């Protein structure tokens, strides 16, 4: 608890209180010795009054630090004057008191006596207490309930003690009340366990959120150096938790050293999962870019942990707030997505890579999904799948599209993951199944001569307890045969051996439903697990179509196709866009081809027209 302005001013209050108590004890003892020692008495009484009267303005400064409103102090001459003039007046009066004797003096018996202006000390103290109370109330929304009540309750406690000691000088309770107040603040407000990461000594993610929330609420200008270690997961697998903690301690030490050498006086946080942040306020904006570039060089150096040399892939991004980003949630979303950007090795600037509309959508995505479900904004599109062996379009994949009133077309890559997190994916899945079954049951579908329609299942849907029953009930509702649909599961779902998912697939398979594995080749493929699933079709991801980018891919592709065929499964190649690729995969005896070469996903009416035209 020695880093940051809040802690500095709290420690200053503690030290000042300690000096005040020590000076008071010595001054009282000197008074008890009787006449003489006047110089020493002046020194210690003055030291006591100076230190004691500093506590109130220090508390006021502490409140400013806790509300993070220093930038407003810089802009307001009135606030500056209210903060500094009273205490400077008291200090000047006390320092010149041996000559003026207006604050206190020693009479003919060398007895301590209050001077004509002694009341000024209490007036100034009361002013700061009043000022602090108004300030605390004005910024009450920046505190949680416990912190606000704790800080507010200290004020009347100390005020009552000060009034008692003013009228009853022999009742020395003021410093005792001050000590109790500081102890209360330490227990209820400071709470290092809430704000400090014990492993690195940096601020915790919760402290980061609280501090930034306060800064945005205060419209405080700041610049943030974001550090996102992209290969954090691989390093964790290599080092384990203990080794990872050692690495993060080294990273933290380098950040602290950079802060000192570049004099940027930043607040540094460990946000977890390989993410760190350095927040710099307006006083040192001119030094931030240089510091960010130095940090980029530092993070490229090897880190030695457990006798292993580690190379970190670190994204460094400089964000200016509020110029680049004006909202805490948008900032956090951007920070989480940082490692998804293309890595160049140079520092990034949020002004170049931040796309506001994308993060606006992400912030509102749950509301957008709920609105779409309630107002029929989802639409099912169909992409034809061509059968090489039959020389016709024999099936299609049903794909969901969302056209929002405010943002227009929203990619499934945005709303599907959000729907999985919120649980809305189950309603969306039920909607798609209803739409497809309704289409299959229609006369226009029957005229197309298609064998089946493919429907995607997300990981969350596969884990749904009653998935199998819901699918079969919907098929029965529309009198659709189980062989008229094909359910696609992703590689991620296929690699997971959850009991619920296995039961769902088993029930549906026994009922006659067929399954495809979607996007094969994009993730970790557990071949043993795939071989155990009731799969009829493997869909090769479009990355397999980038043959010209890597000739070795042809070898992998050929062996993959042979392996799939040996398991008696059929192959759909996704993402085919050219005639050359159609001929190439046809030559490799892939049964089905899907891609823009034939058609992009299109609305149902356009799909019907397209298939009818292909039949003629």
Short mmCIF file of C-alpha atoms in Angstrom, two decimals, residues 520 540 543-564 571 584-585 588:
data_model
loop_
_atom_site.label_atom_id
_atom_site.label_comp_id
_atom_site.label_asym_id
_atom_site.label_seq_id
_atom_site.Cartn_x
_atom_site.Cartn_y
_atom_site.Cartn_z
CA UNK A 520 -12.91 -29.55 -39.85
CA UNK A 540 -13.50 -29.32 -44.70
CA UNK A 543 -8.65 -22.88 -45.15
CA UNK A 544 -8.04 -26.05 -47.18
CA UNK A 545 -8.84 -24.07 -50.33
CA UNK A 546 -5.78 -21.81 -49.88
CA UNK A 547 -3.54 -24.24 -51.72
CA UNK A 548 -1.41 -21.61 -53.42
CA UNK A 549 -0.41 -20.14 -50.06
CA UNK A 550 1.20 -23.35 -48.84
CA UNK A 551 2.09 -26.23 -51.21
CA UNK A 552 2.55 -28.58 -48.24
CA UNK A 553 -1.15 -28.18 -47.60
CA UNK A 554 -1.83 -30.36 -50.64
CA UNK A 555 -0.08 -33.29 -48.93
CA UNK A 556 -2.06 -32.75 -45.74
CA UNK A 557 -5.28 -32.40 -47.74
CA UNK A 558 -4.75 -35.59 -49.72
CA UNK A 559 -4.03 -37.66 -46.62
CA UNK A 560 -6.94 -36.09 -44.75
CA UNK A 561 -9.35 -36.99 -47.56
CA UNK A 562 -8.04 -40.55 -47.66
CA UNK A 563 -8.46 -40.88 -43.88
CA UNK A 564 -12.05 -39.61 -43.99
CA UNK A 571 -16.80 -34.88 -47.64
CA UNK A 584 -9.41 -29.92 -58.11
CA UNK A 585 -11.67 -31.21 -55.34
CA UNK A 588 -9.88 -35.75 -55.30
#
